[in-house]
């Protein structure tokens, strides 16, 4: 196929769009690949659509290779199945909801576990039919709170979602592994640099779950790795390595001190080290890690009432909102307000302690480091007072633990193998063993080998097809523009006519025709524009191989430019076809 830039529906832009912060977003807009319609809603223009289709092709090839079968479900869905699974409520504000003319509730599908479970229930009824894996490449809708970076986090986006149905746990494990391997092959073919991390399963429930994170500093996911053991996890999934419990016997009594003007951890630590007897009681110079700060939030399970929840974490750490969110899911949380303090006078701001919380029936969850026998400096529930030597398991008994504290570079790996190092990534894929959550909800039963009904177990696997276009752009671009790996490039060759001479023009046309005949796709810059403009556009558009029919043509030469390395070389025009074919066919 020959695509003439003189005809192509394309306008490249010299300036970055005002709303763009990350490179991929700027470049995809400037190069005329996508255009914004509304926050998180984008149109695909010809070249962008080609890249999107190439990513889809790679994903389909690898899905088909593991025996997954493609189907297509609607994006417009009735409420009922999601009511049955409780996700109509659980999804909260993230769901696009609408009504039809008769007043019935509908929604735009954010993910399709319910519908796939129902689809399999509708067609299959015997153990002989299993295992089966179905997938679709489909437009999804999520009313994201913060749509971001163009197509990277859209409110409308393309996802490949697949679902495996097995009758045994071993079968599910095998389907999961097949998907995991397929995702590795997909990302390798797309040239994406990534890590696989253990994940929390989020709103979908279930057990074994891993995310594929594309390495990127602009990523919204923070993950940690232990270089010694290879352990890698999304911070939301990191389980704190809890120390062993300490003996309670022999620990000194808790003592309440007047600590005027110590509402912050820093001021409290300052007071402790300046006050005779405190450091002695603690046994060392006091740091923030010796203090226990108690944060009060309100939580609500979907459809339920707001309740107070107190979280105790070592004072040298902050609460990580994402970890807290993941720990509480599907319940949501908000911070307490002045009104809440007024309504609950036992909450003394800056001086909240376990005692008042527990005697007033507030659920109290602590960081896993707060094991029995650990001794803390914490609030004494009175303005200007703290207690020193409050021992867990003796002076207070939390209702449980919670993974809400930030994970830091250098924290010990949960497997005890060494320190953790943190980095950022963009989630491009997610695989997980769902189990029977949805087959239970929809009572999917099939006839077992022994005549008894069996309930299939599910896996659910998503890959962000449109997001991958942005991720590839983000990882591969340089300061001049986009750079597409050959597998997804909108064309095999970008052929620039940079010579006004008729002979050169004819030579370029002939070369384009030969390449086309050989089955290659060619972007032919046949516009009446200066070579400088054309070269700039070739760099911006990012086809990996640029062929220039320029000044050298008079001497019988054309130039081959490698968009990735920036290297160029002259070759005789008559060997250009073979040279290009050799490069493209590898
Ligand atoms: P994120 O944490 O980035 O919001 P998620 O955990 O909600 O993603 P899944 O529900 O696991 O995502 O969806 C599967 C895949 O779909 C993700 O791995 C990601 O690649 C893609 N995806 C999810 N949300 C979006 C979005 N708003 N825009 C583009 N792609 C998305
Ligand atoms: Mg996910």
XYZ file of C-alpha atoms and ligand atoms in Angstrom:
618
model
C 0.000 0.000 0.000
C 1.224 3.493 -0.853
C 0.015 6.331 1.352
C 0.663 9.701 -0.218
C 1.217 12.482 2.255
C -0.216 14.866 -0.364
C -3.539 13.047 0.099
C -3.418 11.714 3.643
C -5.875 13.120 6.162
C -3.104 14.438 8.374
C -2.008 17.731 9.843
C 1.087 17.692 11.990
C 1.404 20.431 14.604
C 4.484 22.418 15.427
C 3.461 23.176 19.009
C 2.673 20.913 21.913
C -0.985 20.835 22.914
C -1.587 23.021 25.963
C -3.172 20.232 28.021
C -0.356 17.726 27.500
C 2.287 16.986 30.115
C 3.838 13.710 29.082
C 5.888 13.162 25.944
C 3.749 10.441 24.384
C 0.641 12.585 24.676
C 2.337 15.622 23.132
C 3.838 13.633 20.286
C 0.762 11.582 19.435
C -1.220 14.804 19.127
C 1.491 16.718 17.280
C 2.031 13.859 14.838
C -1.701 13.758 14.103
C -2.311 10.272 15.486
C -5.103 11.183 17.911
C -7.369 14.136 18.624
C -9.130 15.027 21.849
C -12.915 15.100 21.946
C -13.553 15.346 25.716
C -11.539 14.544 28.854
C -10.267 10.984 28.373
C -12.101 10.603 25.064
C -10.070 10.590 21.853
C -10.486 10.077 18.113
C -8.021 7.985 16.156
C -6.830 9.555 12.907
C -5.418 7.419 10.054
C -1.875 6.795 11.302
C -2.945 6.355 14.917
C -5.616 3.903 13.886
C -3.024 1.890 11.991
C -0.798 1.574 15.060
C -3.797 0.649 17.190
C -4.748 -2.047 14.662
C -1.188 -3.389 14.633
C -1.191 -3.722 18.412
C -4.549 -5.483 18.167
C -3.148 -7.830 15.533
C -0.221 -8.861 17.730
C -2.538 -9.381 20.688
C -4.970 -11.455 18.602
C -2.195 -13.613 17.154
C -0.896 -14.488 20.599
C -4.372 -15.069 22.022
C -5.303 -17.348 19.139
C -1.999 -19.169 19.606
C -3.011 -20.254 23.122
C -6.356 -21.468 21.836
C -8.448 -18.547 23.048
C -11.506 -17.894 20.867
C -12.584 -14.406 19.940
C -16.139 -13.222 20.486
C -17.587 -9.734 20.870
C -20.032 -8.677 23.551
C -21.885 -5.375 23.631
C -20.510 -2.378 25.500
C -24.067 -1.280 26.316
C -25.202 -3.545 29.110
C -28.304 -3.978 31.234
C -28.014 -3.437 34.968
C -29.191 -6.865 36.139
C -26.030 -8.994 35.809
C -23.980 -6.333 37.571
C -26.666 -6.098 40.226
C -26.323 -9.846 40.780
C -22.547 -9.548 41.243
C -23.019 -6.372 43.324
C -20.728 -4.429 41.020
C -23.478 -2.024 39.969
C -22.975 -0.634 43.484
C -19.305 -1.521 44.077
C -18.115 0.247 40.968
C -19.383 3.525 42.404
C -18.720 6.686 40.428
C -16.425 4.859 38.002
C -19.340 3.412 36.093
C -21.086 5.198 33.230
C -24.773 4.643 33.882
C -27.675 5.548 31.642
C -31.370 4.924 31.189
C -33.233 3.800 28.124
C -36.483 5.464 26.997
C -38.504 3.155 29.219
C -36.527 4.153 32.258
C -34.540 0.909 32.521
C -31.003 1.143 33.889
C -28.110 0.495 31.545
C -24.383 0.914 31.810
C -21.336 1.028 29.588
C -19.149 -1.981 30.348
C -15.929 -1.324 32.299
C -14.957 -5.057 32.250
C -17.021 -8.134 31.424
C -16.657 -10.973 33.954
C -20.423 -11.120 34.459
C -21.272 -11.349 30.786
C -18.666 -13.977 29.986
C -19.849 -16.131 32.889
C -23.421 -15.802 31.612
C -22.367 -16.463 28.021
C -20.641 -19.712 28.974
C -23.606 -20.684 31.148
C -25.881 -20.125 28.177
C -23.993 -22.418 25.795
C -22.151 -25.094 27.744
C -23.454 -27.675 30.195
C -21.087 -30.641 30.326
C -17.591 -31.293 31.660
C -16.754 -32.392 28.093
C -17.001 -28.757 26.964
C -14.195 -27.590 29.248
C -11.713 -25.992 29.494
C -12.581 -23.012 27.324
C -11.038 -19.545 26.968
C -12.872 -16.672 25.297
C -11.674 -13.183 24.553
C -12.694 -9.935 22.959
C -10.993 -6.756 21.814
C -13.475 -4.156 22.831
C -14.079 -0.567 23.788
C -14.428 -0.137 27.536
C -15.858 2.737 29.512
C -14.774 3.940 32.928
C -15.524 7.341 34.343
C -11.962 7.725 35.626
C -11.523 10.326 38.322
C -8.365 11.600 36.682
C -8.178 10.841 32.968
C -4.569 11.421 32.075
C -1.983 11.750 29.356
C -4.335 11.382 26.416
C -4.979 7.758 25.593
C -2.830 6.518 28.478
C -5.731 6.746 30.900
C -8.888 7.234 28.916
C -12.512 7.158 29.923
C -13.115 5.279 26.686
C -10.344 2.841 25.785
C -9.668 -0.411 23.991
C -8.934 -3.492 26.053
C -8.386 -7.098 25.197
C -10.102 -9.030 27.932
C -10.121 -12.795 28.144
C -11.681 -15.238 30.535
C -10.760 -18.854 31.118
C -13.153 -21.473 32.415
C -11.754 -24.628 33.979
C -13.190 -27.353 36.143
C -10.174 -27.774 38.417
C -7.722 -25.545 40.215
C -4.877 -27.189 38.278
C -6.688 -26.337 35.056
C -7.032 -22.725 36.133
C -3.347 -22.589 37.019
C -2.497 -23.881 33.522
C -4.798 -21.348 31.800
C -3.267 -18.598 33.909
C 0.246 -19.659 32.962
C -0.693 -19.794 29.267
C -1.937 -16.201 29.455
C 1.077 -15.053 31.390
C 3.355 -16.553 28.725
C 1.254 -15.039 25.932
C 1.507 -11.603 27.559
C 5.263 -11.982 27.751
C 5.367 -12.766 24.032
C 3.066 -9.840 23.192
C 5.161 -7.337 25.118
C 8.392 -8.717 23.671
C 7.027 -8.328 20.135
C 5.902 -4.788 20.903
C 9.330 -3.951 22.292
C 7.882 -2.931 25.656
C 10.225 -2.997 28.651
C 8.263 -4.336 31.577
C 8.273 -6.117 34.905
C 5.768 -8.581 36.273
C 4.695 -7.753 39.810
C 2.335 -9.359 42.268
C -0.818 -7.356 42.576
C -3.856 -6.903 44.673
C -6.928 -8.107 42.900
C -8.922 -4.940 43.485
C -12.693 -4.830 43.000
C -12.683 -8.173 41.233
C -11.878 -10.338 44.219
C -9.927 -13.574 43.942
C -6.465 -14.849 44.589
C -3.300 -15.171 42.442
C -2.867 -11.969 40.548
C -0.024 -10.296 38.707
C 0.368 -7.060 36.822
C 2.576 -6.309 33.855
C 4.042 -2.866 34.428
C 5.795 -1.024 31.628
C 8.846 0.661 33.084
C 8.293 4.412 33.013
C 8.980 7.354 35.272
C 5.626 8.863 34.385
C 3.823 5.722 35.535
C 1.156 5.958 38.212
C 2.008 2.609 39.732
C 4.875 2.315 42.156
C 6.405 -1.092 42.451
C 9.239 -2.449 44.500
C 11.821 -5.053 43.698
C 14.262 -7.048 45.743
C 17.375 -7.446 43.638
C 18.585 -10.358 45.753
C 15.536 -12.582 45.352
C 13.756 -11.208 42.287
C 10.643 -10.474 44.372
C 8.599 -7.728 42.686
C 5.259 -6.307 43.743
C 3.019 -3.355 43.247
C 3.298 -1.292 46.447
C -0.387 -1.937 47.007
C 0.410 -5.647 47.295
C 3.484 -5.429 49.516
C 3.023 -7.275 52.776
C 5.063 -5.666 55.512
C 7.666 -7.941 57.040
C 6.451 -7.973 60.649
C 9.040 -8.362 63.397
C 8.684 -11.168 65.919
C 6.616 -10.411 69.018
C 8.577 -9.240 72.068
C 8.189 -10.424 75.655
C 5.831 -8.202 77.625
C 7.150 -9.221 80.995
C 9.607 -6.849 82.526
C 8.586 -3.838 80.420
C 8.079 -0.692 82.447
C 4.656 0.805 83.093
C 3.069 3.243 80.691
C 3.420 6.840 81.927
C 1.378 9.850 80.874
C 3.377 13.052 80.395
C 2.424 16.652 79.892
C 3.643 17.406 76.392
C 2.426 20.900 75.613
C 2.512 22.002 71.978
C 3.387 18.632 70.489
C 0.685 18.053 67.892
C 3.165 16.804 65.262
C 5.543 13.854 65.284
C 8.591 16.148 64.975
C 7.544 18.245 67.934
C 6.822 15.100 69.940
C 10.224 13.572 69.184
C 11.865 16.897 70.097
C 10.041 16.889 73.404
C 10.910 13.243 74.139
C 14.650 13.721 73.670
C 14.651 16.947 75.700
C 12.809 15.483 78.665
C 14.698 13.679 81.371
C 13.803 10.023 81.664
C 11.943 9.532 78.394
C 14.786 8.278 76.205
C 15.921 6.103 79.141
C 12.455 4.564 79.341
C 12.413 3.946 75.587
C 15.938 2.562 75.715
C 17.481 4.732 72.980
C 17.331 8.184 71.420
C 13.717 8.623 70.387
C 12.879 8.809 66.679
C 9.592 9.017 64.795
C 9.624 5.220 64.550
C 9.081 4.995 68.339
C 5.840 6.925 68.086
C 2.475 5.604 67.057
C 0.289 8.021 65.168
C -3.397 7.365 64.958
C -5.294 8.532 61.927
C -9.059 8.460 61.870
C -11.028 8.025 58.649
C -14.604 7.182 57.811
C -15.278 4.091 55.719
C -18.362 2.765 54.055
C -18.963 -0.597 52.421
C -20.983 -0.303 49.193
C -24.543 0.527 50.136
C -23.688 0.757 53.860
C -23.343 3.503 56.478
C -20.241 5.559 57.226
C -18.241 4.274 60.219
C -15.158 5.563 61.982
C -11.963 3.604 61.492
C -8.688 4.392 63.257
C -5.353 3.395 61.782
C -2.206 3.258 63.899
C 1.102 3.522 62.062
C 4.657 4.282 63.166
C 5.073 8.054 63.272
C 7.981 8.113 60.836
C 5.739 6.921 58.016
C 2.912 8.476 56.068
C -0.267 6.715 55.055
C -0.061 5.680 51.405
C -3.493 6.522 50.022
C -3.359 3.855 47.331
C -2.368 1.158 49.804
C -5.096 2.231 52.177
C -7.597 2.265 49.342
C -6.540 -1.216 48.228
C -6.623 -2.511 51.809
C -10.170 -1.263 52.340
C -11.605 -2.147 48.960
C -14.493 -2.509 48.168
C -15.201 -0.122 51.040
C -14.389 3.517 50.319
C -12.961 6.019 52.766
C -12.866 9.753 53.437
C -10.903 11.777 55.954
C -12.743 12.932 59.053
C -13.917 16.534 59.144
C -14.199 19.177 61.854
C -17.816 18.125 62.290
C -16.738 14.559 63.000
C -14.349 15.818 65.667
C -17.170 17.845 67.175
C -19.545 14.879 67.137
C -16.944 12.598 68.701
C -15.337 14.630 71.488
C -13.193 11.657 72.558
C -11.142 12.281 69.421
C -8.611 14.864 70.586
C -6.899 16.183 67.488
C -3.146 15.647 67.619
C -3.415 13.527 70.762
C -5.533 10.550 69.700
C -4.563 7.368 71.550
C -5.611 3.711 71.413
C -7.395 3.988 74.741
C -10.182 6.372 73.754
C -10.593 4.661 70.415
C -11.090 1.275 71.961
C -13.285 2.397 74.832
C -15.535 4.220 72.368
C -15.870 1.232 70.060
C -13.911 2.643 67.127
C -12.447 -0.144 65.009
C -8.682 0.118 65.410
C -6.304 -1.414 62.885
C -2.547 -1.079 63.174
C 0.499 -1.408 60.995
C 1.918 -4.966 61.008
C 5.026 -3.628 62.796
C 2.878 -3.023 65.878
C 3.317 -6.564 67.203
C 2.703 -7.677 70.781
C 5.330 -6.426 73.149
C 6.286 -3.341 71.111
C 6.276 -0.178 73.183
C 5.043 3.154 71.835
C 4.825 6.852 72.508
C 1.342 7.889 71.496
C -1.537 10.217 72.272
C -3.108 10.144 75.737
C -6.481 11.466 74.517
C -6.095 14.807 76.267
C -4.930 18.086 74.787
C -1.158 18.377 75.408
C -0.645 14.878 76.816
C 1.137 11.793 75.517
C 1.773 8.403 76.970
C 5.217 6.764 76.918
C 5.687 2.995 77.152
C 2.272 1.944 75.901
C 2.774 -1.729 75.113
C 0.805 -3.556 72.437
C -0.835 -6.673 73.799
C -0.691 -5.292 77.331
C -2.079 -1.757 77.290
C -4.074 -2.022 74.084
C -5.248 -4.768 71.744
C -5.888 -3.652 68.172
C -8.712 -5.185 66.143
C -6.277 -6.304 63.474
C -3.581 -5.080 61.118
C -3.773 -3.013 57.955
C -1.310 -2.417 55.111
C -1.695 1.355 54.898
C 1.761 2.739 55.668
C 4.017 3.802 52.822
C 6.591 1.341 51.542
C 10.041 2.871 51.305
C 13.187 2.309 49.347
C 15.352 0.179 51.603
C 12.509 -1.499 53.512
C 13.130 -5.224 53.954
C 11.664 -7.464 51.255
C 8.742 -9.579 52.527
C 10.761 -12.696 51.723
C 13.550 -11.457 53.993
C 16.109 -11.644 51.171
C 17.273 -8.028 51.210
C 16.186 -4.438 50.785
C 13.468 -3.236 48.416
C 14.105 -0.729 45.632
C 11.229 1.330 44.314
C 10.472 2.333 40.714
C 7.497 3.474 38.673
C 5.532 1.793 35.948
C 2.407 1.893 33.821
C 0.070 -1.059 34.120
C -0.320 -2.587 30.668
C -1.669 -5.986 31.579
C -3.262 -7.839 34.426
C -3.709 -11.573 34.847
C -5.489 -13.228 37.660
C -7.093 -16.305 39.015
C -10.565 -15.164 39.841
C -11.889 -18.417 41.167
C -15.614 -18.969 41.477
C -16.800 -15.497 42.431
C -18.818 -15.056 39.227
C -19.728 -18.655 38.556
C -21.106 -18.701 42.105
C -22.993 -15.450 41.575
C -24.633 -16.777 38.419
C -24.851 -20.398 39.575
C -22.964 -21.735 36.605
C -23.108 -25.514 36.969
C -22.145 -28.135 34.461
C -22.552 -31.859 34.488
C -19.452 -33.502 35.968
C -17.832 -36.744 34.865
C -19.444 -38.617 37.738
C -22.895 -37.229 37.019
C -22.718 -34.605 39.769
C -22.787 -30.902 38.950
C -19.472 -29.027 39.020
C -18.875 -25.308 39.113
C -16.253 -23.909 36.738
C -13.483 -21.699 38.065
C -12.499 -18.565 36.159
C -9.418 -16.599 35.259
C -9.604 -13.041 33.996
C -6.915 -11.394 31.881
C -6.780 -7.848 30.562
C -4.342 -6.032 28.344
C -4.597 -2.331 27.560
C -4.541 -2.205 23.764
C -4.996 1.553 23.319
C -2.855 2.250 26.382
C -0.061 0.224 24.777
C 0.048 2.657 21.857
C 0.836 5.434 24.353
C 3.250 3.222 26.299
C 5.255 2.323 23.202
C 5.357 6.003 22.247
C 6.444 6.889 25.765
C 9.232 4.319 25.972
C 10.577 4.725 22.440
C 10.327 8.424 21.546
C 13.284 10.797 21.361
C 13.432 14.576 21.324
C 12.610 14.657 17.602
C 9.468 12.580 17.706
C 7.936 9.137 17.750
C 9.810 5.941 16.982
C 7.752 2.849 16.251
C 9.075 -0.683 16.504
C 8.644 -2.343 13.086
C 5.915 -4.639 14.454
C 3.478 -1.761 15.030
C 4.738 0.976 12.715
C 2.036 2.662 10.611
C 4.173 1.814 7.540
C 7.263 -0.208 6.691
C 8.980 2.656 4.937
C 8.719 6.426 4.917
C 9.938 7.518 1.503
C 10.805 11.192 1.219
C 11.112 12.933 -2.126
C 13.624 15.672 -1.351
C 14.569 16.684 -4.858
C 12.528 18.786 -7.276
C 14.108 17.085 -10.246
C 11.662 15.148 -12.438
C 13.995 12.190 -12.706
C 14.303 11.974 -8.910
C 10.550 12.211 -8.493
C 10.002 9.480 -11.050
C 12.691 7.357 -9.424
C 11.002 7.729 -6.037
C 7.603 6.868 -7.507
C 9.095 3.790 -9.152
C 10.750 2.690 -5.909
C 7.483 3.193 -4.018
C 5.661 1.093 -6.614
C 8.243 -1.694 -6.326
C 8.057 -1.701 -2.535
C 4.291 -1.805 -2.722
C 4.446 -4.696 -5.163
C 6.736 -6.531 -2.751
C 3.987 -6.255 -0.137
C 5.385 -3.383 1.914
C 3.412 -0.390 3.072
C 4.958 2.917 2.111
C 4.328 6.438 3.283
C 5.370 8.542 0.304
C 6.089 12.179 1.022
C 5.170 13.595 -2.369
C 4.095 17.006 -1.005
C 5.268 20.311 -2.391
C 7.199 21.198 0.720
C 10.818 21.892 1.563
C 13.120 18.963 2.372
C 13.554 20.429 5.859
C 9.819 20.257 6.575
C 9.635 16.751 5.186
C 12.583 15.492 7.245
C 11.102 16.976 10.398
C 7.794 15.272 9.718
C 9.495 11.949 9.012
C 11.126 12.208 12.433
C 7.890 13.207 14.112
C 5.828 10.409 12.524
C 8.335 7.790 13.594
C 8.425 5.122 10.870
C 11.631 3.210 11.709
C 13.058 3.217 8.169
C 13.234 6.463 6.193
C 14.373 6.444 2.562
C 15.380 9.772 1.064
C 15.484 10.380 -2.658
C 17.386 13.626 -2.544
C 20.441 15.399 -3.881
C 22.421 12.181 -4.212
C 19.977 10.883 -6.787
C 21.869 12.768 -9.515
C 24.798 10.429 -8.722
C 22.468 7.430 -8.674
C 22.193 7.173 -4.871
C 19.417 7.185 -2.297
C 19.801 7.526 1.429
C 18.593 5.053 4.077
C 18.002 6.475 7.534
C 17.471 4.454 10.676
C 15.022 6.372 12.854
C 16.185 4.540 15.991
C 19.951 4.895 15.720
C 19.899 8.060 13.634
C 22.459 6.470 11.297
C 22.210 7.048 7.583
C 23.987 5.594 4.572
C 23.874 6.046 0.836
C 23.099 3.089 -1.405
C 22.876 2.886 -5.174
C 19.307 3.535 -6.307
C 19.197 0.253 -8.204
C 19.937 -1.786 -5.051
C 17.587 0.269 -2.843
C 14.706 -2.181 -3.221
C 16.806 -5.140 -2.067
C 18.391 -3.147 0.742
C 14.997 -2.073 2.052
C 13.539 -5.567 1.741
C 16.509 -6.973 3.636
C 15.974 -4.481 6.473
C 12.203 -4.890 6.662
C 12.232 -8.666 6.400
C 15.089 -8.833 8.896
P -5.300 1.091 36.417
O -4.730 0.623 37.721
O -4.277 1.686 35.496
O -6.513 1.938 36.575
P -6.874 -1.253 36.302
O -6.236 -2.050 37.363
O -8.109 -0.543 36.578
O -5.801 -0.216 35.687
P -7.767 -3.559 34.814
O -9.134 -3.454 35.298
O -6.896 -4.651 35.300
O -7.040 -2.155 35.002
O -7.804 -3.526 33.218
C -6.913 -4.283 32.388
C -6.014 -3.384 31.575
O -6.753 -2.366 30.899
C -5.016 -2.608 32.409
O -3.892 -3.410 32.676
C -4.692 -1.429 31.517
O -3.676 -1.781 30.603
C -5.972 -1.202 30.759
N -6.700 -0.038 31.304
C -7.375 0.040 32.463
N -7.916 1.249 32.640
C -7.579 1.983 31.544
C -7.848 3.313 31.121
N -8.584 4.139 31.867
N -7.349 3.728 29.938
C -6.608 2.900 29.168
N -6.331 1.632 29.513
C -6.802 1.157 30.682
Mg -5.507 -4.070 37.387
